Amino acid sequence: MVEEKVLFPVSRDYFNDFEEIFSIQQEERLEKLISNYEKETIREIAIITVKSIEPYENIREYAMAISNDWEVGKEETSNGLTILMCTELKSVCITTWLRFPKTLTDDICKKVIPEFKNGNYYRGVEKGALEMMKKGIPNMSA
C-alpha cells in the first residue's frame, strides 16, 4: 500500500491517453462515445492509458486510487467505471463503483482480451466500453 500522496496526471476529459497510443480520430471517437453514454445514463466512464503505475506495484490499486483522485462517478450515486491500461505492464484493469451495473462478464472478456493480446488496443478498449455500456442499458445499440 502506498503511504505518500501520489500526484496523478491531470484529467483532460473522459478519455486520457497518456501513453499516446491512439490516433486523434480514435480519441475523438471514444470521447464522443463516453460523453453520449453519460448524457443518456448519468454514469461516468474514464478510459486512461499510463506509461507507469509507480509508486504502486498493483494496477488495481493504481486504478482505484486515480479513480478516487479524479472523482470518477458522482459521489451521491457511486456510478463510475474506469478502464485503465498500461501497455508496458501488458495489463488492463477495470474498476467499478457500487452502483455501476456489474457488467464485466466472461463473455465480454472473451471478446476483449484477444484484441489486447494482438496489440489492437483501440479495438479492445472500444469493444470493452461498448459491451459494458450495452449491459448497463439493455436497449442501447453498439
XYZ file of N, CA and C in Angstrom:
426
model
N 0.845 -1.183 0.000
C 0.000 0.000 0.000
C 0.884 1.239 0.000
N 0.539 2.235 -0.800
C 1.317 3.457 -0.927
C 0.889 4.435 0.156
N 1.850 4.964 0.910
C 1.558 5.867 2.018
C 1.603 7.337 1.614
N 2.589 7.730 0.799
C 2.749 9.139 0.448
C 1.687 9.579 -0.560
N 1.468 10.893 -0.622
C 0.497 11.456 -1.561
C 1.058 11.329 -2.973
N 0.309 10.675 -3.831
C 0.724 10.458 -5.215
C 0.141 11.570 -6.071
N 0.972 12.143 -6.931
C 0.493 13.151 -7.869
C 0.178 12.456 -9.184
N -1.110 12.318 -9.441
C -1.552 11.687 -10.682
C -1.556 12.712 -11.804
N -1.491 12.266 -13.054
C -1.625 13.213 -14.161
C -3.001 13.879 -14.082
N -3.098 15.061 -14.647
C -4.356 15.813 -14.623
C -5.286 15.274 -15.701
N -6.510 14.996 -15.306
C -7.515 14.508 -16.253
C -7.870 15.605 -17.248
N -7.864 15.233 -18.534
C -8.235 16.192 -19.575
C -9.710 16.086 -19.919
N -10.254 14.905 -19.785
C -11.661 14.659 -20.112
C -11.975 13.211 -19.784
N -12.952 12.625 -20.452
C -13.312 11.229 -20.205
C -12.213 10.277 -20.664
N -11.540 10.630 -21.739
C -10.526 9.773 -22.342
C -9.170 10.439 -22.180
N -8.235 9.740 -21.556
C -6.913 10.293 -21.269
C -5.840 9.311 -21.709
N -5.238 9.585 -22.851
C -4.236 8.695 -23.447
C -2.835 9.218 -23.138
N -2.365 8.985 -21.911
C -1.045 9.466 -21.514
C 0.080 8.654 -22.143
N -0.227 7.482 -22.678
C 0.775 6.679 -23.396
C 0.889 7.106 -24.854
N -0.083 7.854 -25.325
C -0.119 8.327 -26.716
C -0.073 7.154 -27.699
N -0.977 6.203 -27.494
C -1.025 5.039 -28.380
C -2.200 5.088 -29.353
N -3.102 6.034 -29.163
C -4.279 6.141 -30.027
C -4.147 7.331 -30.967
N -4.762 7.217 -32.139
C -4.772 8.341 -33.079
C -5.778 9.389 -32.595
N -5.682 10.578 -33.141
C -6.623 11.646 -32.788
C -8.052 11.220 -33.104
N -8.249 10.566 -34.244
C -9.587 10.111 -34.627
C -10.122 9.078 -33.629
N -9.264 8.177 -33.184
C -9.687 7.175 -32.206
C -10.041 7.840 -30.876
N -9.226 8.798 -30.460
C -9.512 9.531 -29.226
C -10.853 10.236 -29.321
N -11.085 10.917 -30.446
C -12.342 11.649 -30.623
C -13.535 10.704 -30.603
N -13.401 9.545 -31.232
C -14.494 8.563 -31.265
C -14.811 8.067 -29.859
N -13.788 7.700 -29.094
C -14.014 7.206 -27.741
C -14.559 8.303 -26.830
N -14.042 9.498 -26.969
C -14.523 10.633 -26.170
C -16.012 10.872 -26.418
N -16.403 10.863 -27.681
C -17.812 11.082 -28.039
C -18.688 9.946 -27.507
N -18.222 8.729 -27.646
C -18.951 7.559 -27.173
C -19.225 7.658 -25.669
N -18.196 7.988 -24.910
C -18.316 8.075 -23.456
C -19.196 9.252 -23.054
N -19.013 10.380 -23.701
C -19.809 11.572 -23.404
C -21.293 11.320 -23.645
N -21.614 10.715 -24.773
C -23.016 10.408 -25.080
C -23.602 9.432 -24.066
N -22.809 8.465 -23.656
C -23.273 7.488 -22.670
C -23.610 8.178 -21.348
N -22.750 9.091 -20.916
C -23.020 9.787 -19.655
C -24.289 10.626 -19.764
N -24.478 11.288 -20.898
C -25.688 12.102 -21.076
C -26.950 11.247 -20.998
N -26.892 10.023 -21.522
C -28.049 9.122 -21.512
C -28.301 8.495 -20.148
N -27.243 8.254 -19.386
C -27.376 7.420 -18.184
C -26.955 8.084 -16.887
N -26.266 9.184 -16.926
C -25.557 9.855 -15.828
C -24.450 8.994 -15.213
N -24.097 7.905 -15.862
C -22.967 7.087 -15.413
C -21.694 7.608 -16.073
N -20.625 7.686 -15.296
C -19.360 8.188 -15.817
C -18.393 7.047 -16.109
N -17.723 7.167 -17.246
C -16.673 6.220 -17.609
C -15.411 7.016 -17.904
N -14.297 6.571 -17.340
C -12.998 7.159 -17.658
C -12.146 6.070 -18.300
N -11.532 6.403 -19.416
C -10.583 5.497 -20.062
C -9.225 6.169 -19.975
N -8.260 5.456 -19.396
C -6.951 6.043 -19.111
C -5.856 5.081 -19.563
N -4.858 5.612 -20.269
C -3.647 4.848 -20.542
C -2.499 5.556 -19.837
N -1.641 4.788 -19.187
C -0.500 5.358 -18.467
C 0.765 4.590 -18.818
N 1.889 5.290 -18.745
C 3.180 4.666 -19.029
C 3.695 3.873 -17.835
N 3.265 4.280 -16.646
C 3.762 3.652 -15.423
C 2.688 3.738 -14.345
N 2.719 2.794 -13.421
C 1.811 2.851 -12.282
C 2.572 3.170 -10.990
N 3.823 3.591 -11.115
C 4.625 3.922 -9.934
C 3.957 5.041 -9.155
N 4.034 5.003 -7.845
C 4.770 4.095 -6.971
C 3.994 2.825 -6.614
N 2.869 2.599 -7.250
C 2.073 1.396 -6.981
C 2.717 0.171 -7.626
N 2.510 -0.972 -7.016
C 3.002 -2.235 -7.563
C 1.887 -3.024 -8.226
N 0.653 -2.642 -7.965
C -0.515 -3.375 -8.419
C -1.395 -2.450 -9.260
N -1.742 -2.857 -10.473
C -2.519 -1.994 -11.367
C -3.916 -1.714 -10.808
N -4.496 -2.658 -10.084
C -5.823 -2.437 -9.492
C -5.774 -1.320 -8.447
N -4.747 -1.329 -7.598
C -4.605 -0.267 -6.599
C -4.445 1.089 -7.285
N -3.638 1.131 -8.344
C -3.446 2.381 -9.083
C -4.770 2.840 -9.688
N -5.508 1.914 -10.295
C -6.790 2.263 -10.924
C -7.771 2.819 -9.899
N -7.854 2.200 -8.736
C -8.757 2.685 -7.687
C -8.319 4.061 -7.196
N -7.016 4.232 -7.015
C -6.506 5.499 -6.496
C -6.725 6.646 -7.481
N -6.439 6.427 -8.769
C -6.625 7.502 -9.741
C -8.118 7.791 -9.931
N -8.952 6.758 -9.845
C -10.401 6.961 -9.934
C -10.896 7.826 -8.782
N -10.392 7.559 -7.585
C -10.750 8.379 -6.426
C -10.238 9.800 -6.583
N -8.986 9.935 -7.016
C -8.381 11.254 -7.177
C -9.153 12.096 -8.191
N -9.555 11.481 -9.281
C -10.284 12.196 -10.338
C -11.785 12.269 -10.073
N -12.235 11.578 -9.024
C -13.656 11.543 -8.672
C -14.512 11.030 -9.832
N -14.107 9.878 -10.371
C -14.870 9.242 -11.449
C -16.153 8.679 -10.844
N -17.280 9.094 -11.362
C -18.576 8.696 -10.808
C -19.056 9.756 -9.839
N -20.316 10.011 -9.884
C -20.905 11.014 -8.995
C -20.882 10.494 -7.555
N -20.474 11.356 -6.629
C -20.357 10.942 -5.228
C -21.685 10.418 -4.680
N -22.769 11.121 -5.001
C -24.068 10.730 -4.444
C -24.629 9.443 -5.051
N -24.130 9.047 -6.212
C -24.661 7.842 -6.857
C -23.635 6.719 -7.019
N -22.370 6.983 -6.779
C -21.313 5.959 -6.907
C -21.432 5.187 -8.216
N -21.496 5.914 -9.325
C -21.805 5.276 -10.604
C -20.690 5.407 -11.630
N -19.454 5.248 -11.211
C -18.344 5.392 -12.138
C -17.684 4.076 -12.504
N -17.043 4.094 -13.661
C -16.291 2.947 -14.151
C -15.003 3.484 -14.761
N -13.891 2.851 -14.450
C -12.603 3.247 -15.009
C -11.979 2.061 -15.735
N -11.523 2.328 -16.960
C -10.742 1.347 -17.712
C -9.327 1.908 -17.768
N -8.395 1.239 -17.112
C -7.002 1.690 -17.053
C -6.135 0.689 -17.794
N -5.278 1.213 -18.656
C -4.411 0.351 -19.451
C -2.967 0.829 -19.335
N -2.049 -0.119 -19.153
C -0.619 0.166 -19.128
C 0.052 -0.869 -20.023
N 0.426 -0.460 -21.239
C 0.982 -1.430 -22.185
C 2.350 -1.939 -21.740
N 3.106 -1.119 -21.003
C 4.407 -1.577 -20.507
C 4.242 -2.813 -19.623
N 3.175 -2.826 -18.841
C 2.891 -3.975 -17.976
C 2.058 -5.040 -18.678
N 1.599 -4.708 -19.885
C 0.673 -5.594 -20.614
C -0.541 -5.909 -19.742
N -1.080 -4.836 -19.130
C -2.189 -5.003 -18.192
C -3.312 -4.019 -18.458
N -4.516 -4.501 -18.214
C -5.716 -3.675 -18.256
C -6.476 -3.955 -16.973
N -7.020 -2.902 -16.378
C -7.807 -3.061 -15.167
C -9.103 -2.280 -15.327
N -10.191 -2.897 -14.952
C -11.487 -2.232 -14.992
C -12.017 -2.190 -13.570
N -12.294 -0.983 -13.090
C -12.847 -0.822 -11.750
C -14.225 -0.199 -11.862
N -15.128 -0.661 -11.018
C -16.475 -0.090 -10.976
C -16.797 0.301 -9.548
N -17.718 1.218 -9.414
C -18.169 1.644 -8.098
C -19.484 0.963 -7.771
N -19.929 1.160 -6.577
C -21.056 0.411 -6.023
C -22.281 0.308 -6.914
N -22.700 1.406 -7.504
C -23.967 1.389 -8.223
C -23.818 1.318 -9.733
N -22.630 1.133 -10.212
C -22.473 0.914 -11.650
C -22.827 -0.545 -11.878
N -23.662 -0.833 -12.872
C -24.045 -2.229 -13.086
C -22.813 -3.127 -13.201
N -22.874 -4.263 -12.580
C -21.768 -5.224 -12.650
C -21.780 -5.853 -14.037
N -21.029 -5.239 -14.941
C -21.153 -5.571 -16.356
C -20.028 -6.427 -16.911
N -18.959 -6.594 -16.173
C -17.813 -7.322 -16.713
C -18.069 -8.825 -16.611
N -18.364 -9.426 -17.719
C -18.689 -10.849 -17.746
C -17.613 -11.610 -18.512
N -17.639 -12.929 -18.387
C -16.705 -13.761 -19.146
C -16.882 -13.531 -20.642
N -18.128 -13.326 -21.063
C -18.418 -13.091 -22.478
C -17.702 -11.836 -22.987
N -17.750 -10.768 -22.205
C -17.067 -9.527 -22.593
C -15.560 -9.769 -22.627
N -15.028 -10.423 -21.610
C -13.587 -10.686 -21.554
C -13.121 -11.495 -22.759
N -13.919 -12.471 -23.174
C -13.558 -13.294 -24.334
C -13.492 -12.474 -25.614
N -14.267 -11.397 -25.690
C -14.253 -10.539 -26.876
C -13.098 -9.542 -26.837
N -12.739 -9.109 -25.649
C -11.784 -8.015 -25.492
C -10.336 -8.495 -25.363
N -10.094 -9.499 -24.563
C -8.722 -9.938 -24.273
C -7.926 -10.280 -25.527
N -8.496 -11.000 -26.510
C -7.712 -11.281 -27.724
C -7.261 -10.010 -28.450
N -8.068 -8.972 -28.419
C -7.678 -7.705 -29.061
C -6.427 -7.141 -28.397
N -6.406 -7.119 -27.066
C -5.238 -6.611 -26.351
C -4.013 -7.486 -26.606
N -4.194 -8.793 -26.582
C -3.067 -9.705 -26.817
C -2.458 -9.508 -28.195
N -3.283 -9.129 -29.168
C -2.801 -8.901 -30.537
C -2.339 -7.466 -30.773
N -2.322 -6.647 -29.717
C -1.873 -5.264 -29.853
C -2.913 -4.339 -30.453
N -4.154 -4.809 -30.574
C -5.242 -3.972 -31.102
C -5.909 -3.234 -29.943
N -5.171 -2.282 -29.367
C -5.633 -1.618 -28.154
C -6.922 -0.828 -28.378
N -6.992 -0.134 -29.493
C -8.205 0.644 -29.757
C -9.423 -0.273 -29.829
N -9.330 -1.349 -30.609
C -10.469 -2.274 -30.734
C -10.809 -2.895 -29.383
N -9.813 -3.209 -28.589
C -10.072 -3.779 -27.270
C -10.810 -2.816 -26.362
N -10.342 -1.572 -26.327
C -10.992 -0.562 -25.491
C -12.396 -0.272 -26.010
N -12.518 -0.086 -27.323
C -13.829 0.226 -27.894
C -14.821 -0.919 -27.655
N -14.411 -2.144 -27.953
C -15.296 -3.300 -27.737
C -15.695 -3.411 -26.269
N -14.714 -3.276 -25.393
C -14.999 -3.384 -23.962
C -15.975 -2.325 -23.493
N -15.733 -1.079 -23.887
C -16.625 0.011 -23.483
C -18.027 -0.202 -24.035
N -18.130 -0.539 -25.314
C -19.448 -0.748 -25.923
C -20.202 -1.898 -25.259
N -19.512 -2.990 -24.993
C -20.176 -4.137 -24.363
C -20.651 -3.796 -22.953
N -19.820 -3.080 -22.199
C -20.224 -2.700 -20.846
C -21.377 -1.708 -20.874
N -21.365 -0.812 -21.846
C -22.467 0.137 -21.987
C -23.762 -0.596 -22.326
N -23.675 -1.567 -23.224
C -24.874 -2.334 -23.590
C -25.422 -3.091 -22.384
N -24.545 -3.609 -21.554
C -25.000 -4.330 -20.356
C -25.650 -3.368 -19.369
N -25.146 -2.126 -19.333
C -25.708 -1.118 -18.433
C -27.037 -0.572 -18.921
N -27.241 -0.561 -20.232
C -28.501 -0.114 -20.833
C -28.916 -1.197 -21.810
N -29.806 -2.080 -21.440
C -30.141 -3.201 -22.308
C -30.579 -2.818 -23.712
N -31.195 -1.663 -23.903
C -31.683 -1.320 -25.239
C -30.699 -0.492 -26.051
N -29.490 -0.270 -25.541
C -28.509 0.532 -26.272
C -27.877 -0.307 -27.372
N -27.789 0.254 -28.570
C -27.157 -0.478 -29.670
C -25.737 0.007 -29.851
N -24.834 -0.895 -30.169
C -23.415 -0.551 -30.332
C -23.159 -0.016 -31.717
